[in-house]
Amino acid sequence: MFLRSTIFALSALAASAALALDDPQTPLSDPMQSGMWDYHQKGLLGDPADIRFDDRVVLRAPASAEDSLNVPLLVDATAIPDVKRIVISADYGPIPHILTYYPDQAEPKLALRFKIDQATAIRASVETRSGTWHVGSIYIDAAGGGCTAPSHAYASDDWEEKLGEVHGRLWSAAGRARLIVDHPMDTGLADGIPVFIIEDLSLQRDDGTQLARLELAEPVNEDPAFTFYFAKGALPASVKVVGRDNNGNRIRGVLSEGDLN
């Protein structure tokens, strides 16, 4: 009996230790009360020590997704100084990572669209150059299925000819750049269709100086659309768009003032 009790106690202690190892080093009280946040705090963010939920990181999105393939989202971290990157994620997405934004010379503010697979908390985790993390959250209700649906592009006979085309324009006085890239952005979750996504996308000056950069993941919407924000008058007369997808296809384009190209 003593041996059995001892074995039980040791097993319970081992189980408790294993659970403790699964906890992030800085536990947070999640305002969304999501069962996945601790897991993503470690897996997506690398288990940072200096992290907090912060109302200064503002997310704006519809309360309910009318179109699960194109959910609009605005992330505004302009109240956080010295931002290095912003990691945008969905707690209950089959592929949680949506994208990572490096503002560089832009403001830490981005408008985008993404695919949603079910009702979930959406996070914007903002890392400063000193290594602190500030997390904003919003909850979006959804019927789901956005990540598992095949791209609509294949219904068009000329989708390959348009692949990687860039459309957009600049509003230099207002400090705004808008772009759309023709691309299927397949998640790999639809039967028989492999992952086919843009992986890197950046805005550059004519001399190649980087203004802002995105690392995209599968949940970004088909024909991804982004609005970048800059200080008023900070944009040059034209901006190069440079990127590539996971099949090695290059993306090249130019944004300028005037009509949407």
PDB file of N, CA, C and O in Angstrom, residues 173-229:
ATOM      1  N   ALA A 173       0.239  63.062 -49.488  1.00  0.00           N
ATOM      2  CA  ALA A 173      -0.091  64.131 -48.553  1.00  0.00           C
ATOM      3  C   ALA A 173      -0.733  63.581 -47.285  1.00  0.00           C
ATOM      4  O   ALA A 173      -0.517  64.078 -46.182  1.00  0.00           O
ATOM      5  N   ALA A 174      -1.520  62.516 -47.446  1.00  0.00           N
ATOM      6  CA  ALA A 174      -2.189  61.895 -46.306  1.00  0.00           C
ATOM      7  C   ALA A 174      -1.339  60.814 -45.655  1.00  0.00           C
ATOM      8  O   ALA A 174      -1.673  60.323 -44.572  1.00  0.00           O
ATOM      9  N   GLY A 175      -0.247  60.408 -46.330  1.00  0.00           N
ATOM     10  CA  GLY A 175       0.613  59.369 -45.784  1.00  0.00           C
ATOM     11  C   GLY A 175      -0.007  57.984 -45.858  1.00  0.00           C
ATOM     12  O   GLY A 175       0.093  57.202 -44.913  1.00  0.00           O
ATOM     13  N   ARG A 176      -0.597  57.664 -47.011  1.00  0.00           N
ATOM     14  CA  ARG A 176      -1.287  56.374 -47.127  1.00  0.00           C
ATOM     15  C   ARG A 176      -0.899  55.682 -48.428  1.00  0.00           C
ATOM     16  O   ARG A 176      -0.779  56.329 -49.479  1.00  0.00           O
ATOM     17  N   ALA A 177      -0.698  54.375 -48.361  1.00  0.00           N
ATOM     18  CA  ALA A 177      -0.404  53.555 -49.536  1.00  0.00           C
ATOM     19  C   ALA A 177      -1.341  52.350 -49.530  1.00  0.00           C
ATOM     20  O   ALA A 177      -1.452  51.658 -48.508  1.00  0.00           O
ATOM     21  N   ARG A 178      -1.993  52.105 -50.660  1.00  0.00           N
ATOM     22  CA  ARG A 178      -2.955  51.005 -50.774  1.00  0.00           C
ATOM     23  C   ARG A 178      -2.517  50.104 -51.906  1.00  0.00           C
ATOM     24  O   ARG A 178      -2.177  50.578 -52.994  1.00  0.00           O
ATOM     25  N   LEU A 179      -2.518  48.779 -51.670  1.00  0.00           N
ATOM     26  CA  LEU A 179      -2.139  47.860 -52.751  1.00  0.00           C
ATOM     27  C   LEU A 179      -2.944  46.570 -52.672  1.00  0.00           C
ATOM     28  O   LEU A 179      -3.398  46.156 -51.617  1.00  0.00           O
ATOM     29  N   ILE A 180      -3.094  45.963 -53.840  1.00  0.00           N
ATOM     30  CA  ILE A 180      -3.717  44.650 -53.994  1.00  0.00           C
ATOM     31  C   ILE A 180      -2.817  43.837 -54.910  1.00  0.00           C
ATOM     32  O   ILE A 180      -2.312  44.349 -55.915  1.00  0.00           O
ATOM     33  N   VAL A 181      -2.588  42.578 -54.583  1.00  0.00           N
ATOM     34  CA  VAL A 181      -1.781  41.694 -55.421  1.00  0.00           C
ATOM     35  C   VAL A 181      -2.644  40.519 -55.866  1.00  0.00           C
ATOM     36  O   VAL A 181      -3.296  39.871 -55.049  1.00  0.00           O
ATOM     37  N   ASP A 182      -2.652  40.236 -57.160  1.00  0.00           N
ATOM     38  CA  ASP A 182      -3.413  39.094 -57.682  1.00  0.00           C
ATOM     39  C   ASP A 182      -2.698  37.796 -57.315  1.00  0.00           C
ATOM     40  O   ASP A 182      -1.597  37.519 -57.808  1.00  0.00           O
ATOM     41  N   HIS A 183      -3.331  37.003 -56.447  1.00  0.00           N
ATOM     42  CA  HIS A 183      -2.725  35.738 -56.035  1.00  0.00           C
ATOM     43  C   HIS A 183      -3.776  34.872 -55.357  1.00  0.00           C
ATOM     44  O   HIS A 183      -4.572  35.373 -54.556  1.00  0.00           O
ATOM     45  N   PRO A 184      -3.805  33.553 -55.619  1.00  0.00           N
ATOM     46  CA  PRO A 184      -4.828  32.676 -55.035  1.00  0.00           C
ATOM     47  C   PRO A 184      -4.744  32.542 -53.514  1.00  0.00           C
ATOM     48  O   PRO A 184      -5.750  32.315 -52.847  1.00  0.00           O
ATOM     49  N   MET A 185      -3.541  32.601 -52.951  1.00  0.00           N
ATOM     50  CA  MET A 185      -3.335  32.453 -51.504  1.00  0.00           C
ATOM     51  C   MET A 185      -4.017  31.192 -50.975  1.00  0.00           C
ATOM     52  O   MET A 185      -4.831  31.217 -50.045  1.00  0.00           O
ATOM     53  N   ASP A 186      -3.674  30.046 -51.555  1.00  0.00           N
ATOM     54  CA  ASP A 186      -4.247  28.763 -51.135  1.00  0.00           C
ATOM     55  C   ASP A 186      -3.620  28.310 -49.823  1.00  0.00           C
ATOM     56  O   ASP A 186      -2.401  28.260 -49.680  1.00  0.00           O
ATOM     57  N   THR A 187      -4.467  27.903 -48.879  1.00  0.00           N
ATOM     58  CA  THR A 187      -3.987  27.504 -47.555  1.00  0.00           C
ATOM     59  C   THR A 187      -3.408  26.096 -47.521  1.00  0.00           C
ATOM     60  O   THR A 187      -2.715  25.728 -46.571  1.00  0.00           O
ATOM     61  N   GLY A 188      -3.722  25.266 -48.524  1.00  0.00           N
ATOM     62  CA  GLY A 188      -3.317  23.865 -48.488  1.00  0.00           C
ATOM     63  C   GLY A 188      -4.288  22.986 -47.728  1.00  0.00           C
ATOM     64  O   GLY A 188      -4.067  21.779 -47.585  1.00  0.00           O
ATOM     65  N   LEU A 189      -5.396  23.567 -47.241  1.00  0.00           N
ATOM     66  CA  LEU A 189      -6.371  22.803 -46.469  1.00  0.00           C
ATOM     67  C   LEU A 189      -7.544  22.308 -47.315  1.00  0.00           C
ATOM     68  O   LEU A 189      -8.346  21.505 -46.835  1.00  0.00           O
ATOM     69  N   ALA A 190      -7.655  22.777 -48.554  1.00  0.00           N
ATOM     70  CA  ALA A 190      -8.678  22.253 -49.468  1.00  0.00           C
ATOM     71  C   ALA A 190      -8.141  20.989 -50.134  1.00  0.00           C
ATOM     72  O   ALA A 190      -6.958  20.908 -50.486  1.00  0.00           O
ATOM     73  N   ASP A 191      -8.982  19.993 -50.313  1.00  0.00           N
ATOM     74  CA  ASP A 191      -8.552  18.707 -50.862  1.00  0.00           C
ATOM     75  C   ASP A 191      -7.869  18.871 -52.219  1.00  0.00           C
ATOM     76  O   ASP A 191      -8.405  19.493 -53.140  1.00  0.00           O
ATOM     77  N   GLY A 192      -6.669  18.310 -52.333  1.00  0.00           N
ATOM     78  CA  GLY A 192      -5.969  18.255 -53.609  1.00  0.00           C
ATOM     79  C   GLY A 192      -5.313  19.542 -54.047  1.00  0.00           C
ATOM     80  O   GLY A 192      -4.751  19.603 -55.150  1.00  0.00           O
ATOM     81  N   ILE A 193      -5.344  20.593 -53.216  1.00  0.00           N
ATOM     82  CA  ILE A 193      -4.743  21.874 -53.592  1.00  0.00           C
ATOM     83  C   ILE A 193      -3.629  22.202 -52.606  1.00  0.00           C
ATOM     84  O   ILE A 193      -3.886  22.398 -51.414  1.00  0.00           O
ATOM     85  N   PRO A 194      -2.386  22.244 -53.064  1.00  0.00           N
ATOM     86  CA  PRO A 194      -1.266  22.490 -52.146  1.00  0.00           C
ATOM     87  C   PRO A 194      -1.195  23.948 -51.708  1.00  0.00           C
ATOM     88  O   PRO A 194      -1.844  24.824 -52.285  1.00  0.00           O
ATOM     89  N   VAL A 195      -0.385  24.197 -50.700  1.00  0.00           N
ATOM     90  CA  VAL A 195      -0.155  25.568 -50.233  1.00  0.00           C
ATOM     91  C   VAL A 195       0.464  26.388 -51.359  1.00  0.00           C
ATOM     92  O   VAL A 195       1.440  25.971 -51.997  1.00  0.00           O
ATOM     93  N   PHE A 196      -0.120  27.565 -51.608  1.00  0.00           N
ATOM     94  CA  PHE A 196       0.396  28.452 -52.649  1.00  0.00           C
ATOM     95  C   PHE A 196       0.117  29.877 -52.191  1.00  0.00           C
ATOM     96  O   PHE A 196      -0.989  30.393 -52.356  1.00  0.00           O
ATOM     97  N   ILE A 197       1.105  30.501 -51.555  1.00  0.00           N
ATOM     98  CA  ILE A 197       0.901  31.803 -50.933  1.00  0.00           C
ATOM     99  C   ILE A 197       2.064  32.749 -51.207  1.00  0.00           C
ATOM    100  O   ILE A 197       3.186  32.325 -51.480  1.00  0.00           O
ATOM    101  N   ILE A 198       1.787  34.026 -51.124  1.00  0.00           N
ATOM    102  CA  ILE A 198       2.842  35.032 -51.069  1.00  0.00           C
ATOM    103  C   ILE A 198       3.476  34.940 -49.684  1.00  0.00           C
ATOM    104  O   ILE A 198       2.774  34.894 -48.672  1.00  0.00           O
ATOM    105  N   GLU A 199       4.791  34.898 -49.629  1.00  0.00           N
ATOM    106  CA  GLU A 199       5.480  34.795 -48.348  1.00  0.00           C
ATOM    107  C   GLU A 199       6.061  36.127 -47.881  1.00  0.00           C
ATOM    108  O   GLU A 199       6.061  36.413 -46.682  1.00  0.00           O
ATOM    109  N   ASP A 200       6.575  36.911 -48.812  1.00  0.00           N
ATOM    110  CA  ASP A 200       7.213  38.184 -48.466  1.00  0.00           C
ATOM    111  C   ASP A 200       6.714  39.281 -49.380  1.00  0.00           C
ATOM    112  O   ASP A 200       6.564  39.073 -50.597  1.00  0.00           O
ATOM    113  N   LEU A 201       6.486  40.452 -48.804  1.00  0.00           N
ATOM    114  CA  LEU A 201       6.015  41.601 -49.571  1.00  0.00           C
ATOM    115  C   LEU A 201       6.543  42.859 -48.898  1.00  0.00           C
ATOM    116  O   LEU A 201       6.409  43.004 -47.670  1.00  0.00           O
ATOM    117  N   SER A 202       7.163  43.733 -49.671  1.00  0.00           N
ATOM    118  CA  SER A 202       7.713  44.942 -49.067  1.00  0.00           C
ATOM    119  C   SER A 202       7.486  46.155 -49.949  1.00  0.00           C
ATOM    120  O   SER A 202       7.326  46.049 -51.177  1.00  0.00           O
ATOM    121  N   LEU A 203       7.460  47.319 -49.302  1.00  0.00           N
ATOM    122  CA  LEU A 203       7.444  48.606 -49.981  1.00  0.00           C
ATOM    123  C   LEU A 203       8.848  49.189 -49.906  1.00  0.00           C
ATOM    124  O   LEU A 203       9.468  49.184 -48.830  1.00  0.00           O
ATOM    125  N   GLN A 204       9.349  49.699 -51.051  1.00  0.00           N
ATOM    126  CA  GLN A 204      10.706  50.220 -51.097  1.00  0.00           C
ATOM    127  C   GLN A 204      10.761  51.537 -51.862  1.00  0.00           C
ATOM    128  O   GLN A 204       9.931  51.802 -52.735  1.00  0.00           O
ATOM    129  N   ARG A 205      11.748  52.357 -51.518  1.00  0.00           N
ATOM    130  CA  ARG A 205      12.049  53.521 -52.331  1.00  0.00           C
ATOM    131  C   ARG A 205      12.723  53.078 -53.623  1.00  0.00           C
ATOM    132  O   ARG A 205      13.126  51.914 -53.764  1.00  0.00           O
ATOM    133  N   ASP A 206      12.882  53.987 -54.553  1.00  0.00           N
ATOM    134  CA  ASP A 206      13.498  53.649 -55.842  1.00  0.00           C
ATOM    135  C   ASP A 206      14.910  53.116 -55.677  1.00  0.00           C
ATOM    136  O   ASP A 206      15.382  52.299 -56.475  1.00  0.00           O
ATOM    137  N   ASP A 207      15.619  53.558 -54.614  1.00  0.00           N
ATOM    138  CA  ASP A 207      16.995  53.096 -54.408  1.00  0.00           C
ATOM    139  C   ASP A 207      17.063  51.787 -53.631  1.00  0.00           C
ATOM    140  O   ASP A 207      18.152  51.306 -53.301  1.00  0.00           O
ATOM    141  N   GLY A 208      15.907  51.174 -53.334  1.00  0.00           N
ATOM    142  CA  GLY A 208      15.867  49.900 -52.640  1.00  0.00           C
ATOM    143  C   GLY A 208      15.737  50.006 -51.132  1.00  0.00           C
ATOM    144  O   GLY A 208      15.626  48.970 -50.442  1.00  0.00           O
ATOM    145  N   THR A 209      15.739  51.229 -50.588  1.00  0.00           N
ATOM    146  CA  THR A 209      15.558  51.400 -49.147  1.00  0.00           C
ATOM    147  C   THR A 209      14.178  50.893 -48.737  1.00  0.00           C
ATOM    148  O   THR A 209      13.162  51.267 -49.340  1.00  0.00           O
ATOM    149  N   GLN A 210      14.146  50.060 -47.716  1.00  0.00           N
ATOM    150  CA  GLN A 210      12.881  49.448 -47.310  1.00  0.00           C
ATOM    151  C   GLN A 210      12.045  50.410 -46.482  1.00  0.00           C
ATOM    152  O   GLN A 210      12.528  51.003 -45.519  1.00  0.00           O
ATOM    153  N   LEU A 211      10.769  50.536 -46.846  1.00  0.00           N
ATOM    154  CA  LEU A 211       9.833  51.380 -46.113  1.00  0.00           C
ATOM    155  C   LEU A 211       8.998  50.570 -45.125  1.00  0.00           C
ATOM    156  O   LEU A 211       8.707  51.025 -44.019  1.00  0.00           O
ATOM    157  N   ALA A 212       8.585  49.371 -45.529  1.00  0.00           N
ATOM    158  CA  ALA A 212       7.770  48.491 -44.688  1.00  0.00           C
ATOM    159  C   ALA A 212       7.802  47.096 -45.292  1.00  0.00           C
ATOM    160  O   ALA A 212       7.968  46.941 -46.510  1.00  0.00           O
ATOM    161  N   ARG A 213       7.615  46.078 -44.434  1.00  0.00           N
ATOM    162  CA  ARG A 213       7.688  44.696 -44.934  1.00  0.00           C
ATOM    163  C   ARG A 213       6.660  43.821 -44.236  1.00  0.00           C
ATOM    164  O   ARG A 213       6.362  44.000 -43.056  1.00  0.00           O
ATOM    165  N   LEU A 214       6.131  42.856 -44.997  1.00  0.00           N
ATOM    166  CA  LEU A 214       5.177  41.885 -44.485  1.00  0.00           C
ATOM    167  C   LEU A 214       5.702  40.477 -44.694  1.00  0.00           C
ATOM    168  O   LEU A 214       6.257  40.163 -45.743  1.00  0.00           O
ATOM    169  N   GLU A 215       5.511  39.622 -43.684  1.00  0.00           N
ATOM    170  CA  GLU A 215       5.670  38.176 -43.833  1.00  0.00           C
ATOM    171  C   GLU A 215       4.266  37.580 -43.762  1.00  0.00           C
ATOM    172  O   GLU A 215       3.615  37.641 -42.720  1.00  0.00           O
ATOM    173  N   LEU A 216       3.803  37.019 -44.875  1.00  0.00           N
ATOM    174  CA  LEU A 216       2.428  36.556 -44.970  1.00  0.00           C
ATOM    175  C   LEU A 216       2.325  35.068 -44.676  1.00  0.00           C
ATOM    176  O   LEU A 216       3.240  34.300 -44.979  1.00  0.00           O
ATOM    177  N   ALA A 217       1.194  34.668 -44.117  1.00  0.00           N
ATOM    178  CA  ALA A 217       0.896  33.260 -43.898  1.00  0.00           C
ATOM    179  C   ALA A 217      -0.418  32.903 -44.592  1.00  0.00           C
ATOM    180  O   ALA A 217      -1.078  33.758 -45.197  1.00  0.00           O
ATOM    181  N   GLU A 218      -0.798  31.654 -44.503  1.00  0.00           N
ATOM    182  CA  GLU A 218      -1.923  31.116 -45.288  1.00  0.00           C
ATOM    183  C   GLU A 218      -3.259  31.823 -45.064  1.00  0.00           C
ATOM    184  O   GLU A 218      -4.051  31.945 -46.019  1.00  0.00           O
ATOM    185  N   PRO A 219      -3.592  32.310 -43.865  1.00  0.00           N
ATOM    186  CA  PRO A 219      -4.921  32.903 -43.691  1.00  0.00           C
ATOM    187  C   PRO A 219      -5.142  34.258 -44.365  1.00  0.00           C
ATOM    188  O   PRO A 219      -6.283  34.745 -44.392  1.00  0.00           O
ATOM    189  N   VAL A 220      -4.099  34.888 -44.893  1.00  0.00           N
ATOM    190  CA  VAL A 220      -4.321  36.144 -45.614  1.00  0.00           C
ATOM    191  C   VAL A 220      -5.236  35.869 -46.811  1.00  0.00           C
ATOM    192  O   VAL A 220      -5.144  34.830 -47.452  1.00  0.00           O
ATOM    193  N   ASN A 221      -6.119  36.827 -47.113  1.00  0.00           N
ATOM    194  CA  ASN A 221      -7.165  36.579 -48.114  1.00  0.00           C
ATOM    195  C   ASN A 221      -6.611  36.441 -49.533  1.00  0.00           C
ATOM    196  O   ASN A 221      -5.501  36.878 -49.842  1.00  0.00           O
ATOM    197  N   GLU A 222      -7.399  35.825 -50.388  1.00  0.00           N
ATOM    198  CA  GLU A 222      -7.094  35.751 -51.817  1.00  0.00           C
ATOM    199  C   GLU A 222      -7.021  37.159 -52.384  1.00  0.00           C
ATOM    200  O   GLU A 222      -7.789  38.043 -51.990  1.00  0.00           O
ATOM    201  N   ASP A 223      -6.080  37.377 -53.336  1.00  0.00           N
ATOM    202  CA  ASP A 223      -5.823  38.724 -53.856  1.00  0.00           C
ATOM    203  C   ASP A 223      -5.644  39.687 -52.684  1.00  0.00           C
ATOM    204  O   ASP A 223      -6.441  40.614 -52.471  1.00  0.00           O
ATOM    205  N   PRO A 224      -4.598  39.470 -51.880  1.00  0.00           N
ATOM    206  CA  PRO A 224      -4.449  40.221 -50.630  1.00  0.00           C
ATOM    207  C   PRO A 224      -4.394  41.726 -50.850  1.00  0.00           C
ATOM    208  O   PRO A 224      -3.796  42.214 -51.808  1.00  0.00           O
ATOM    209  N   ALA A 225      -5.057  42.442 -49.938  1.00  0.00           N
ATOM    210  CA  ALA A 225      -5.144  43.896 -50.001  1.00  0.00           C
ATOM    211  C   ALA A 225      -4.659  44.483 -48.688  1.00  0.00           C
ATOM    212  O   ALA A 225      -5.033  44.008 -47.610  1.00  0.00           O
ATOM    213  N   PHE A 226      -3.829  45.514 -48.774  1.00  0.00           N
ATOM    214  CA  PHE A 226      -3.268  46.139 -47.586  1.00  0.00           C
ATOM    215  C   PHE A 226      -3.289  47.653 -47.722  1.00  0.00           C
ATOM    216  O   PHE A 226      -3.103  48.194 -48.818  1.00  0.00           O
ATOM    217  N   THR A 227      -3.487  48.331 -46.609  1.00  0.00           N
ATOM    218  CA  THR A 227      -3.289  49.780 -46.536  1.00  0.00           C
ATOM    219  C   THR A 227      -2.214  50.045 -45.503  1.00  0.00           C
ATOM    220  O   THR A 227      -2.313  49.596 -44.356  1.00  0.00           O
ATOM    221  N   PHE A 228      -1.173  50.767 -45.935  1.00  0.00           N
ATOM    222  CA  PHE A 228      -0.060  51.149 -45.065  1.00  0.00           C
ATOM    223  C   PHE A 228      -0.207  52.632 -44.721  1.00  0.00           C
ATOM    224  O   PHE A 228      -0.673  53.429 -45.542  1.00  0.00           O
ATOM    225  N   TYR A 229       0.256  52.994 -43.536  1.00  0.00           N
ATOM    226  CA  TYR A 229       0.120  54.368 -43.064  1.00  0.00           C
ATOM    227  C   TYR A 229       1.492  54.943 -42.733  1.00  0.00           C
ATOM    228  O   TYR A 229       2.313  54.281 -42.088  1.00  0.00           O
TER     229      TYR A 229
END
